[in-house]
Coordinates of C-alpha atoms and ligand atoms in Angstrom, one line a residue:
M6 CA 50.7 -213.9 305.1
T7 CA 48.6 -217.0 305.1
V8 CA 47.9 -219.0 302.0
T9 CA 44.3 -217.7 301.8
D10 CA 45.4 -214.0 301.5
K11 CA 45.4 -212.9 298.0
I12 CA 46.6 -209.3 297.9
L13 CA 50.2 -208.6 296.9
L14 CA 51.9 -205.2 296.4
L15 CA 53.2 -205.0 292.8
P16 CA 56.9 -204.8 292.6
D17 CA 58.1 -201.3 291.7
H18 CA 59.3 -202.1 288.2
I19 CA 56.0 -203.6 287.3
A20 CA 54.0 -200.7 288.8
N21 CA 56.2 -198.3 286.8
Q22 CA 55.6 -200.2 283.6
I23 CA 51.9 -200.1 284.1
A24 CA 51.9 -196.4 284.9
A25 CA 54.2 -195.8 281.9
G26 CA 51.5 -197.3 279.7
E27 CA 49.4 -194.3 280.3
V28 CA 52.0 -191.8 279.1
I29 CA 53.9 -193.8 276.5
Q30 CA 51.6 -195.8 274.2
R31 CA 53.8 -195.8 271.2
P32 CA 57.0 -194.2 269.9
A33 CA 55.2 -191.1 269.0
S34 CA 54.1 -190.4 272.6
A35 CA 57.7 -190.5 273.7
V36 CA 58.7 -188.2 270.8
K37 CA 56.0 -185.7 272.0
E38 CA 57.2 -185.8 275.6
L39 CA 60.9 -185.4 274.7
L40 CA 60.2 -182.6 272.2
E41 CA 58.1 -180.8 274.8
N42 CA 60.8 -181.1 277.4
A43 CA 63.3 -179.5 275.0
V44 CA 60.9 -176.7 274.3
D45 CA 60.3 -176.1 278.0
A46 CA 64.0 -176.0 278.6
G47 CA 64.1 -172.9 276.3
A48 CA 66.0 -174.5 273.5
S49 CA 66.4 -172.6 270.2
S50 CA 67.5 -175.7 268.3
I51 CA 65.9 -179.2 268.6
Q52 CA 67.0 -182.3 266.7
L53 CA 64.9 -185.4 266.6
I54 CA 66.6 -188.6 265.4
V55 CA 64.7 -191.9 265.1
A56 CA 65.5 -195.3 263.8
D57 CA 63.0 -198.0 263.0
A58 CA 60.1 -195.6 263.4
G59 CA 61.3 -195.0 267.0
K60 CA 61.1 -198.7 267.9
S61 CA 64.9 -199.0 268.2
L62 CA 65.9 -195.4 268.8
I63 CA 64.4 -192.0 269.7
Q64 CA 66.9 -189.3 270.4
V65 CA 66.3 -185.6 271.1
I66 CA 69.2 -183.2 271.2
D67 CA 68.5 -179.7 272.4
N68 CA 70.6 -176.6 273.3
G69 CA 68.3 -175.6 276.2
A70 CA 69.0 -175.0 279.9
G71 CA 70.3 -178.5 280.7
M72 CA 70.2 -180.0 284.2
S73 CA 72.5 -180.1 287.2
E74 CA 73.8 -183.4 288.3
T75 CA 71.2 -183.8 291.0
D76 CA 68.4 -182.7 288.7
A77 CA 69.5 -185.1 286.0
R78 CA 69.2 -187.9 288.5
M79 CA 65.9 -186.7 290.0
S80 CA 64.3 -186.1 286.6
F81 CA 63.6 -189.9 286.3
E82 CA 61.7 -190.1 289.5
R83 CA 57.9 -190.3 289.2
H84 CA 56.3 -186.9 289.9
A85 CA 59.7 -185.2 289.6
T86 CA 59.1 -181.9 287.9
S87 CA 60.6 -178.4 288.0
K88 CA 57.4 -177.0 286.6
I89 CA 54.9 -176.8 289.5
R90 CA 55.5 -176.1 293.1
S91 CA 51.9 -175.8 294.4
I92 CA 48.4 -176.7 293.4
E93 CA 47.9 -173.0 292.6
D94 CA 50.5 -173.3 289.8
L95 CA 48.3 -175.7 288.1
F96 CA 46.0 -172.9 287.1
H97 CA 48.6 -170.7 285.6
I98 CA 50.7 -173.3 283.9
R99 CA 52.1 -172.4 280.5
T100 CA 54.7 -175.0 280.0
M101 CA 54.0 -178.2 278.1
G102 CA 54.7 -180.8 280.7
F103 CA 54.0 -180.5 284.4
R104 CA 53.3 -183.9 285.9
G105 CA 56.8 -185.1 286.0
E106 CA 55.8 -188.5 284.6
A107 CA 57.4 -188.6 281.2
L108 CA 61.0 -189.4 281.9
A109 CA 60.0 -191.8 284.7
S110 CA 57.7 -193.6 282.2
I111 CA 60.3 -193.7 279.5
A112 CA 62.9 -195.1 281.9
A113 CA 60.5 -197.8 282.8
V114 CA 60.0 -199.1 279.3
A115 CA 63.2 -198.3 277.4
Q116 CA 67.0 -198.2 277.8
V117 CA 67.8 -194.6 278.3
E118 CA 70.9 -192.5 278.0
L119 CA 70.9 -188.9 279.2
K120 CA 73.6 -186.4 278.7
T121 CA 73.0 -182.9 280.0
K122 CA 74.9 -179.8 280.9
R123 CA 74.0 -176.4 282.1
A124 CA 75.9 -173.4 280.8
E125 CA 77.3 -172.6 284.3
D126 CA 78.7 -176.1 284.8
E127 CA 82.2 -177.2 283.8
A128 CA 81.2 -180.7 283.0
G129 CA 78.0 -182.4 282.1
T130 CA 76.3 -185.5 283.5
Y131 CA 75.9 -188.8 281.8
I132 CA 73.3 -191.2 283.1
E133 CA 72.4 -194.6 281.8
I134 CA 69.1 -196.1 283.1
E135 CA 67.3 -199.3 282.4
N136 CA 64.1 -200.8 284.0
S137 CA 64.0 -197.7 286.1
V138 CA 67.4 -198.5 287.6
V139 CA 70.4 -196.3 287.1
K140 CA 73.2 -198.4 285.6
R141 CA 75.9 -195.8 285.2
Q142 CA 76.4 -192.2 286.1
E143 CA 79.5 -190.1 285.4
P144 CA 80.7 -186.7 284.3
V145 CA 80.9 -186.1 280.6
A146 CA 82.2 -183.4 278.3
I147 CA 79.3 -182.2 276.1
P148 CA 77.9 -178.9 274.8
D149 CA 75.3 -177.0 276.8
G150 CA 71.9 -178.6 276.6
T151 CA 70.4 -182.0 276.8
N152 CA 70.9 -185.1 274.6
I153 CA 68.6 -187.9 275.5
S154 CA 68.2 -191.2 273.7
M155 CA 65.8 -194.0 274.4
K156 CA 66.5 -197.4 272.8
N157 CA 64.4 -200.4 272.2
L158 CA 61.1 -199.2 273.4
F159 CA 59.1 -201.8 275.3
F160 CA 62.1 -204.1 275.3
N161 CA 61.0 -205.4 278.7
V162 CA 57.2 -205.4 277.9
P163 CA 57.0 -207.7 274.9
A164 CA 53.2 -207.7 275.0
R165 CA 53.2 -203.9 274.4
R166 CA 55.9 -204.1 271.8
S167 CA 53.8 -206.6 269.8
F168 CA 51.0 -204.1 269.7
L169 CA 53.0 -201.6 267.8
K170 CA 52.0 -201.0 264.2
S171 CA 54.0 -201.2 261.1
N172 CA 57.0 -198.9 260.8
A173 CA 55.1 -196.9 258.2
A174 CA 52.2 -196.3 260.6
E175 CA 54.3 -195.6 263.6
M176 CA 56.4 -193.2 261.6
R177 CA 53.3 -191.3 260.5
H178 CA 52.4 -190.8 264.1
I179 CA 55.9 -189.5 264.8
V180 CA 55.7 -187.1 261.9
D181 CA 52.3 -185.9 263.2
E182 CA 53.7 -185.2 266.7
F183 CA 56.7 -183.5 265.3
T184 CA 54.6 -181.4 263.0
R185 CA 52.4 -180.2 265.9
V186 CA 55.3 -179.2 268.0
A187 CA 57.2 -177.6 265.2
L188 CA 54.1 -175.7 264.1
S189 CA 53.6 -174.1 267.5
Y190 CA 57.2 -173.0 267.8
P191 CA 58.3 -171.5 264.5
H192 CA 61.1 -169.5 266.1
I193 CA 62.8 -172.7 267.2
F194 CA 65.0 -174.7 264.7
F195 CA 63.8 -178.3 264.3
S196 CA 65.0 -181.2 262.3
L197 CA 63.9 -184.8 262.0
T198 CA 66.2 -187.5 260.8
A199 CA 64.9 -191.0 260.3
N200 CA 67.2 -194.0 259.6
G201 CA 70.0 -191.6 258.8
Q202 CA 67.9 -189.6 256.3
Q203 CA 66.9 -186.0 257.1
L204 CA 63.2 -185.6 256.5
F205 CA 62.7 -182.1 257.9
H206 CA 65.1 -179.2 258.3
L207 CA 63.1 -176.3 259.6
D208 CA 64.9 -173.1 259.9
K209 CA 63.7 -170.5 262.4
G210 CA 61.1 -168.3 260.9
N211 CA 57.5 -167.0 261.2
L212 CA 54.4 -169.1 261.4
K213 CA 53.7 -168.8 257.7
Q214 CA 57.1 -170.0 256.7
R215 CA 56.9 -172.9 259.1
L216 CA 53.5 -173.9 257.9
L217 CA 54.6 -173.9 254.3
Q218 CA 57.7 -176.0 255.2
L219 CA 55.6 -178.5 257.0
L220 CA 52.4 -178.7 255.1
G221 CA 53.6 -177.9 251.7
N222 CA 54.4 -174.9 249.5
S223 CA 51.3 -175.4 247.6
Y224 CA 49.5 -173.5 250.3
N225 CA 51.5 -170.4 249.5
S226 CA 49.1 -167.7 248.3
K227 CA 46.2 -169.8 249.4
L228 CA 46.2 -168.7 253.0
V229 CA 44.3 -166.0 254.8
Q230 CA 45.6 -164.6 258.0
V231 CA 43.4 -164.9 261.0
K232 CA 44.0 -162.4 263.8
E233 CA 41.7 -161.1 266.4
E234 CA 42.6 -159.8 269.8
T235 CA 40.4 -159.1 272.8
D236 CA 40.9 -158.8 276.5
Y237 CA 39.4 -162.3 276.9
M238 CA 41.3 -164.2 274.3
N239 CA 43.4 -163.9 271.2
I240 CA 43.4 -165.9 268.1
H241 CA 45.9 -166.0 265.3
G242 CA 47.0 -168.3 262.6
F243 CA 46.0 -169.1 259.0
A244 CA 43.0 -170.5 257.3
G245 CA 43.1 -171.9 253.8
K246 CA 41.1 -170.2 251.1
P247 CA 38.1 -172.2 250.1
E248 CA 40.0 -173.8 247.2
T249 CA 42.2 -175.6 249.7
A250 CA 39.3 -177.7 250.9
K251 CA 40.0 -181.3 250.5
K252 CA 37.9 -184.5 250.5
T253 CA 39.8 -185.8 253.4
R254 CA 40.3 -184.3 256.8
G255 CA 43.9 -183.4 256.8
D256 CA 45.7 -180.2 257.7
Q257 CA 43.6 -179.0 260.5
Y258 CA 45.3 -177.8 263.7
F259 CA 44.1 -176.1 266.8
F260 CA 46.5 -175.0 269.5
V261 CA 45.3 -173.7 272.8
N262 CA 48.0 -171.8 274.6
N263 CA 50.3 -173.4 272.1
R264 CA 49.3 -177.0 273.0
F265 CA 47.8 -179.0 270.1
I266 CA 44.3 -180.1 270.8
K267 CA 41.5 -182.0 269.0
S268 CA 38.1 -180.4 269.3
P269 CA 35.2 -181.4 267.2
Y270 CA 33.3 -178.6 268.7
L271 CA 35.8 -175.9 267.7
N272 CA 36.2 -177.6 264.3
H273 CA 32.5 -177.1 263.9
A274 CA 32.9 -173.4 264.5
V275 CA 35.5 -173.1 261.8
M276 CA 33.5 -175.3 259.4
N277 CA 30.5 -173.0 260.0
A278 CA 32.6 -170.0 259.0
Y279 CA 33.2 -171.7 255.6
Q280 CA 29.6 -172.6 255.1
Q281 CA 28.5 -172.2 251.5
M282 CA 32.1 -171.4 250.4
I283 CA 33.0 -175.0 250.2
P284 CA 31.1 -178.2 249.5
A285 CA 29.5 -179.7 252.6
D286 CA 31.7 -182.8 252.7
S287 CA 35.0 -181.1 252.3
Y288 CA 37.6 -180.0 254.8
P289 CA 39.5 -176.7 254.7
M290 CA 43.0 -176.4 256.1
Y291 CA 43.6 -174.3 259.1
V292 CA 46.3 -173.7 261.7
L293 CA 44.8 -171.7 264.5
F294 CA 46.2 -170.6 267.8
I295 CA 43.9 -169.7 270.6
D296 CA 45.5 -168.0 273.6
L297 CA 43.6 -167.3 276.7
D298 CA 44.2 -167.0 280.4
P299 CA 45.2 -170.5 281.5
A300 CA 42.7 -170.2 284.3
Q301 CA 40.0 -170.5 281.6
V302 CA 41.3 -173.8 280.6
D303 CA 41.0 -177.0 282.6
V304 CA 44.5 -178.4 282.8
N305 CA 43.4 -181.2 285.0
V306 CA 42.7 -183.2 281.9
H307 CA 45.6 -185.6 281.5
P308 CA 48.4 -183.8 279.6
T309 CA 48.9 -186.6 277.2
K310 CA 45.3 -186.3 276.1
Q311 CA 44.4 -183.9 273.4
E312 CA 41.0 -183.0 274.6
I313 CA 40.6 -179.8 276.6
K314 CA 37.9 -178.2 278.7
F315 CA 37.1 -174.6 278.6
E316 CA 35.5 -172.5 281.2
D317 CA 33.1 -171.1 278.6
E318 CA 33.0 -173.1 275.4
K319 CA 30.4 -171.1 273.7
I320 CA 32.3 -167.8 273.8
I321 CA 35.3 -169.6 272.3
Y322 CA 33.0 -171.1 269.6
A323 CA 31.5 -167.8 268.7
F324 CA 34.8 -165.9 268.7
L325 CA 36.5 -168.5 266.6
Q326 CA 33.7 -168.6 264.1
A327 CA 33.6 -164.8 263.8
A328 CA 37.4 -164.5 263.5
V329 CA 37.6 -167.0 260.7
K330 CA 34.7 -165.6 258.9
H331 CA 36.1 -162.1 259.2
A332 CA 39.4 -163.3 257.8
L333 CA 37.7 -165.1 254.9
A334 CA 35.6 -162.0 254.2
Q335 CA 38.7 -159.8 254.2
F336 CA 40.5 -161.8 251.6
S337 CA 37.6 -161.7 249.3
I338 CA 36.6 -158.1 249.7
S339 CA 39.9 -156.3 249.8
P340 CA 41.0 -153.6 249.6
T341 CA 38.9 -151.8 252.0
L342 CA 36.6 -154.1 253.9
D343 CA 35.8 -152.9 257.3
F344 CA 33.2 -155.0 259.1
D345 CA 33.6 -153.3 262.4
L346 CA 34.1 -156.7 263.8
D347 CA 37.1 -155.8 265.9
A348 CA 35.1 -153.3 267.7
S349 CA 32.3 -155.6 268.4
I350 CA 34.5 -158.4 269.4
Q351 CA 36.1 -156.1 271.9
Q352 CA 32.8 -156.2 273.6
L353 CA 33.2 -159.8 274.4
P354 CA 34.3 -159.7 278.0
S355 CA 31.6 -157.2 278.8
I356 CA 29.0 -159.7 277.7
Q357 CA 29.8 -161.7 280.7
Q358 CA 29.4 -158.8 283.0
P359 CA 26.0 -157.5 284.2
F360 CA 24.6 -155.0 281.8
T361 CA 23.2 -151.6 282.4
K362 CA 20.2 -150.8 280.3
Q363 CA 22.2 -148.3 278.3
K364 CA 25.1 -150.7 277.7
E365 CA 22.7 -153.3 276.7
E366 CA 21.2 -151.2 274.1
A367 CA 24.5 -150.2 272.7
A368 CA 25.9 -153.6 272.5
S369 CA 22.8 -155.5 271.4
S370 CA 22.9 -153.8 268.1
T371 CA 26.2 -155.5 267.2
R372 CA 26.0 -158.7 265.2
I373 CA 28.2 -160.6 267.5
F374 CA 26.1 -159.8 270.5
Q375 CA 23.1 -161.1 268.7
G376 CA 24.9 -164.3 268.3
F377 CA 25.8 -164.6 271.9
T378 CA 22.4 -163.8 273.3
K379 CA 20.9 -166.8 271.4
K380 CA 21.7 -168.9 274.4
N381 CA 23.0 -172.4 273.5
Q382 CA 22.7 -171.6 269.9
A383 CA 26.1 -170.4 268.9
H384 CA 25.6 -172.2 265.6
F385 CA 23.1 -169.7 264.5
I386 CA 25.4 -166.7 264.6
E387 CA 26.0 -167.3 260.9
K388 CA 22.7 -166.2 259.6
E389 CA 22.5 -163.2 261.8
E390 CA 25.8 -162.0 260.7
L391 CA 25.4 -162.3 257.0
K392 CA 22.8 -159.7 256.6
H393 CA 25.3 -157.5 255.0
W394 CA 22.6 -155.6 253.1
R395 CA 21.7 -153.5 256.1
D396 CA 25.3 -152.8 256.9
F397 CA 25.9 -151.3 253.5
F398 CA 22.7 -149.5 252.8
E399 CA 21.5 -148.2 256.2
T400 CA 22.2 -144.6 256.4
T401 CA 21.8 -142.4 259.4
E402 CA 20.4 -138.9 259.5
N403 CA 23.7 -137.1 259.0
Q404 CA 24.9 -139.4 256.4
K405 CA 22.3 -139.1 253.7
P406 CA 23.8 -139.6 250.2
E407 CA 24.1 -136.5 248.1
K408 CA 22.1 -136.5 244.9
P409 CA 24.6 -137.0 242.1
A410 CA 24.3 -134.1 239.7
A411 CA 23.9 -136.5 236.8
E412 CA 20.3 -137.0 237.7
E413 CA 19.3 -133.5 236.7
T414 CA 21.0 -133.8 233.3
G415 CA 19.6 -137.2 232.8
Q416 CA 22.7 -138.2 230.9
K417 CA 22.9 -141.8 232.1
P418 CA 19.8 -143.7 231.2
E419 CA 20.9 -146.7 233.1
S420 CA 21.1 -144.9 236.4
V421 CA 18.4 -144.3 238.8
F422 CA 19.1 -142.2 241.9
Y423 CA 18.1 -142.1 245.5
T424 CA 14.9 -140.5 246.5
E425 CA 14.3 -139.6 250.2
S426 CA 12.2 -142.6 250.6
S427 CA 14.7 -145.0 249.2
I428 CA 16.7 -144.9 252.5
Q429 CA 15.1 -147.6 254.4
T430 CA 16.2 -149.4 257.5
S431 CA 13.4 -151.9 257.6
D432 CA 14.2 -155.6 257.7
T433 CA 12.7 -156.3 254.4
N434 CA 15.5 -155.1 252.3
L435 CA 13.5 -155.2 249.1
Q436 CA 11.6 -152.0 249.7
A437 CA 14.8 -150.1 250.2
S438 CA 16.0 -150.9 246.8
T439 CA 13.2 -149.8 244.6
D440 CA 15.2 -146.7 243.7
L441 CA 18.7 -148.0 243.9
P442 CA 21.0 -145.7 242.0
V443 CA 22.9 -148.3 239.9
T444 CA 25.3 -147.6 237.1
Q445 CA 27.0 -150.1 234.9
L446 CA 30.7 -149.7 234.1
L447 CA 32.5 -151.5 231.3
N448 CA 29.5 -153.7 230.8
T449 CA 30.8 -155.7 233.7
Y450 CA 30.5 -153.8 237.0
I451 CA 27.6 -152.4 238.8
L452 CA 28.4 -149.3 240.7
L453 CA 26.3 -148.1 243.5
P454 CA 26.7 -145.9 246.6
S455 CA 26.8 -147.5 250.0
A456 CA 26.4 -145.8 253.4
G457 CA 30.1 -145.2 253.7
G458 CA 31.3 -145.1 250.2
F459 CA 30.5 -147.1 247.1
L460 CA 30.3 -150.7 245.9
L461 CA 31.6 -152.2 242.8
I462 CA 29.8 -155.4 242.0
H463 CA 31.1 -157.9 239.5
Q464 CA 27.9 -158.8 237.6
Q465 CA 28.9 -162.3 236.6
A466 CA 30.4 -163.3 240.0
A467 CA 27.4 -161.9 241.8
H468 CA 24.9 -163.5 239.5
E469 CA 26.7 -166.9 239.8
R470 CA 26.5 -166.6 243.6
I471 CA 22.7 -165.9 243.4
I472 CA 22.0 -168.8 241.1
Y473 CA 24.3 -171.0 243.1
E474 CA 22.4 -170.4 246.3
R475 CA 19.0 -170.7 244.6
L476 CA 20.0 -174.1 243.1
T477 CA 21.5 -175.3 246.4
E478 CA 18.2 -174.5 248.1
A479 CA 16.4 -176.3 245.3
A480 CA 18.6 -179.4 245.7
K481 CA 17.5 -179.5 249.3
G482 CA 13.8 -179.3 248.8
K483 CA 11.4 -178.5 246.0
S484 CA 12.5 -178.7 242.5
V485 CA 12.9 -175.7 240.2
A486 CA 9.8 -175.1 238.1
A487 CA 10.2 -176.0 234.5
Q488 CA 8.5 -174.4 231.5
R489 CA 7.6 -176.8 228.7
S490 CA 9.0 -175.8 225.4
M491 CA 6.5 -175.2 222.6
F492 CA 9.0 -176.5 220.1
P493 CA 11.2 -179.1 221.8
V494 CA 14.7 -179.0 220.6
T495 CA 16.6 -182.2 219.6
I496 CA 20.3 -182.3 220.4
E497 CA 22.9 -184.8 219.3
L498 CA 25.9 -185.3 221.4
S499 CA 29.2 -187.1 221.2
P500 CA 29.1 -190.6 222.7
A501 CA 31.2 -189.4 225.7
D502 CA 28.9 -186.4 226.3
A503 CA 25.8 -188.5 225.9
T504 CA 27.1 -190.9 228.6
L505 CA 27.7 -188.0 230.8
L506 CA 24.3 -186.4 230.2
E507 CA 22.6 -189.7 230.8
E508 CA 24.1 -189.8 234.2
L509 CA 23.0 -186.3 235.0
L510 CA 19.4 -186.4 233.7
P511 CA 17.7 -187.1 237.0
D512 CA 19.5 -184.3 238.8
L513 CA 19.0 -181.9 235.9
S514 CA 15.2 -182.5 235.9
S515 CA 15.1 -181.3 239.5
F516 CA 16.8 -178.1 238.4
G517 CA 14.2 -177.5 235.7
Y518 CA 15.8 -179.1 232.7
L519 CA 13.4 -181.7 231.3
I520 CA 15.5 -183.8 228.9
E521 CA 14.5 -187.1 227.4
T522 CA 16.4 -189.8 225.6
F523 CA 15.4 -189.9 221.9
G524 CA 17.8 -192.4 220.4
K525 CA 21.4 -193.1 220.2
N526 CA 23.3 -190.1 221.5
T527 CA 20.2 -188.0 220.8
Y528 CA 18.1 -186.1 223.3
V529 CA 15.0 -183.9 223.3
V530 CA 14.9 -180.9 225.6
Q531 CA 11.2 -180.7 226.6
G532 CA 11.6 -178.0 229.2
T533 CA 13.9 -175.5 230.7
P534 CA 13.9 -173.6 234.1
A535 CA 11.0 -171.2 234.2
D536 CA 13.2 -168.2 234.8
T537 CA 15.6 -168.8 231.9
E538 CA 14.9 -167.6 228.4
P539 CA 13.9 -170.4 226.0
G540 CA 15.6 -170.7 222.6
N541 CA 19.2 -171.6 223.4
E542 CA 18.7 -175.1 224.7
K543 CA 21.3 -176.8 222.7
K544 CA 24.0 -174.3 223.6
I545 CA 22.9 -174.3 227.2
I546 CA 23.2 -178.1 227.5
E547 CA 26.5 -178.2 225.7
S548 CA 28.2 -175.5 227.7
M549 CA 26.8 -176.9 230.9
L550 CA 28.4 -180.3 230.0
E551 CA 31.6 -178.5 229.2
Q552 CA 31.6 -176.8 232.5
F553 CA 30.8 -180.0 234.3
K554 CA 33.8 -181.7 232.8
H555 CA 35.9 -178.8 233.8
F556 CA 34.8 -179.5 237.4
S557 CA 35.3 -183.2 237.1
S558 CA 38.9 -183.0 238.2
E559 CA 37.7 -181.4 241.4
L560 CA 37.4 -184.5 243.5
K561 CA 36.1 -182.5 246.4
F562 CA 32.8 -181.8 244.7
S563 CA 29.9 -184.2 244.7
K564 CA 28.1 -184.8 241.4
R565 CA 25.2 -182.6 242.5
E566 CA 27.6 -179.8 243.6
K567 CA 29.2 -180.0 240.2
I568 CA 25.9 -179.7 238.4
I569 CA 24.9 -176.7 240.5
R570 CA 28.2 -175.0 239.9
S571 CA 28.0 -175.7 236.2
L572 CA 24.5 -174.4 235.9
A573 CA 25.3 -171.4 238.0
W574 CA 28.1 -170.6 235.7
Q575 CA 26.1 -171.4 232.6
Q576 CA 23.1 -169.3 233.6
A577 CA 24.9 -166.3 235.0
V578 CA 25.0 -163.2 233.0
K579 CA 28.5 -162.9 231.6
A580 CA 30.9 -160.0 232.0
G581 CA 30.7 -157.7 229.0
T582 CA 26.9 -157.9 228.8
L583 CA 24.9 -154.7 228.8
L584 CA 22.4 -154.7 231.6
S585 CA 19.2 -152.6 232.1
A586 CA 18.8 -150.8 235.4
K587 CA 16.1 -153.3 236.3
E588 CA 18.4 -156.2 235.8
M589 CA 21.1 -154.6 237.8
K590 CA 18.8 -153.8 240.6
A591 CA 17.6 -157.4 240.6
I592 CA 21.2 -158.6 240.9
V593 CA 21.9 -156.2 243.7
E594 CA 18.8 -157.1 245.6
E595 CA 19.2 -160.8 245.3
L596 CA 22.9 -160.7 246.0
F597 CA 22.4 -159.2 249.4
Q598 CA 19.8 -161.7 250.3
C599 CA 22.3 -164.5 249.7
S600 CA 23.7 -166.0 252.8
T601 CA 27.3 -165.5 251.5
P602 CA 27.0 -162.5 249.3
N603 CA 30.6 -161.6 249.2
I604 CA 32.2 -164.4 247.2
S605 CA 31.3 -166.3 244.1
P606 CA 31.0 -170.1 244.2
N607 CA 34.6 -170.4 243.1
G608 CA 35.8 -168.1 245.8
S609 CA 36.5 -164.9 244.0
P610 CA 35.0 -161.7 245.3
T611 CA 31.6 -160.7 244.1
Y612 CA 32.0 -157.0 245.1
L613 CA 34.5 -154.6 246.4
E614 CA 33.6 -151.9 248.8
F615 CA 35.4 -148.6 248.6
K616 CA 35.1 -146.5 251.7
K617 CA 35.4 -142.9 252.2
D618 CA 38.5 -143.2 254.4
Y619 CA 40.2 -145.2 251.7
L620 CA 39.3 -142.8 249.0
E621 CA 40.6 -139.9 251.1
K622 CA 43.8 -141.7 251.6
L623 CA 44.2 -142.2 247.9
F624 CA 43.6 -138.5 247.3
R625 CA 45.7 -137.7 250.3
T626 CA 43.0 -135.5 251.6
S627 CA 43.0 -137.1 255.0
Ligands
ADP273 P1 57.6 -182.6 283.3 O1 58.0 -182.2 282.0 O2 56.2 -182.9 283.4 O3 58.1 -181.7 284.4 P2 59.3 -184.9 282.8 O4 59.4 -186.2 283.3 O5 59.1 -184.7 281.3 O6 58.3 -184.1 283.6 O7 60.7 -184.1 283.1 C1 61.1 -184.0 284.5 C2 61.9 -182.8 284.7 O8 63.2 -183.0 284.1 C3 61.4 -181.5 284.1 O9 60.5 -180.9 285.0 C4 62.7 -180.7 283.9 O10 63.0 -180.0 285.0 C5 63.7 -181.8 283.6 N1 64.0 -182.0 282.1 C6 63.4 -182.9 281.3 N2 63.9 -182.8 280.1 C7 64.7 -181.8 280.0 C8 65.5 -181.1 279.0 N3 65.5 -181.5 277.8 N4 66.2 -180.0 279.4 C9 66.3 -179.6 280.7 N5 65.5 -180.2 281.7 C10 64.8 -181.2 281.4
MG274 MG1 57.8 -183.3 280.3

């Protein structure tokens, strides 16, 4: 080499340290790699022990397959892996690691001690390694499995060590990684001990138990199960009921083939499923597992990254959204909801295949198909899907409703019954309902036949939903029309209520409440929404304020959202109120024009559907 030549080959240990930087950025990355190795080794018990947020010690003890003496030594070589043999394997890989880089990286940037033993071996192997160099190797008596500790992370790369965050921050990252792995393997025992204190002790169980242990028991009874299976992909897990939505993005987990991933795109699909059930700026919890043929997933993305590429993203999007929506609908319309979604989802793979004319006709009538054919517009599936009206009231030739006998006797003045022409399948649902046979029960429920059984609508919940959507629309665009009162009413409020009202005045005026300040704590109501009855202004304002205060503890709602919810509650016809047939019909009609007709703004069901099968089961006639 002459003095003018500049290129040098990096010494091995420096090359290793640089390469390690990609895999091990912080203690939590090492935790992830070691936990995944233990899972891959088939362990049923995995203990994680850390000290100083992993900066001085990260230890993982598993009872998995262990390694032979040779493998133990080999495992620290770069690209040493037992998990792929050929490039073909890359497309079928189901284990967590496969590049054989983790242990090599760890050995380059920490002092490592490995003890490992296979069940079939008499003795285990002990290896001590530092700066990628084996310091000591000898037989050792240990239980079956692997016990690996890495000490003083980045001891030899001070620049990296100084980049580590506070112990609190690094520990949070460790808990995050631990949570992700522990969530995806509920049948494995996990524990996490930090500085001698056990933070988690997770007995083997099912996903729900694991979820509650990790994310908090407060989710108990607030979860809906998500489960859909098709030839193309499966999805399972839990989604939080709307009330679990929080102001901050928190407990949201996707796993694809059991690997945690981050995907704003898939998150969007889930958020879409919640649309109108939760305020726009809040985040529901979910823990969802998507399983599909590994060939449909690009594994060539670096394994330490959490992004993922799918062969066909749009199908996953649509499927996920439909599955979550289905689950949410089911919890709110128990006991007998049957959206036929399973059947239509089963059609998924066939969508990719060439269609015969016949097949096309059959499939294109399903809601999910309509979503798919809107190319590049998966986001619009929502609207298509929610036209529940037709699903309930469309009747086919052989399914025409019987005329109930009561009509002849005319005993129920509140009921109006089907005429032949009332059975409509047109898109304009309004026509269909002119002669809706509605009956009020207990001054609270509206009973009416549906195509396959009957519906029981809760009048207050339904009406709240209707008003809620109307006001939400109004908040987006044009204000609600107000009617000027002929005799404006003066109301006097407590100082606290007055302060509150003052704050709400501008918003209230866009919802049709024209209120002016009149003096200290006194207001004049100049107008009310055109579609409310005048005369009760004082009571209306007061109860609206009460309701608003009730919502005030709900940090997740914006001021506007709280006003809308308060007004919807305030204006809705209450349970226990006698309704005329006309009023009931108006509720039924408007409810099914809502984009989310099945639940009230606070998440309770607006109606229950009772299907023939279910009734037959109850009467044991089937
Ligand atoms: P990869 O997991 O990508 O194969 P690693 O560097 O993480 O690469 O591990 C290298 C190899 O060491 C693995 O393929 C596996 O055969 C072996 N190994 C690592 N950790 C364990 C463990 N806890 N139990 C048994 N074998 C292990
Ligand atoms: Mg690995």
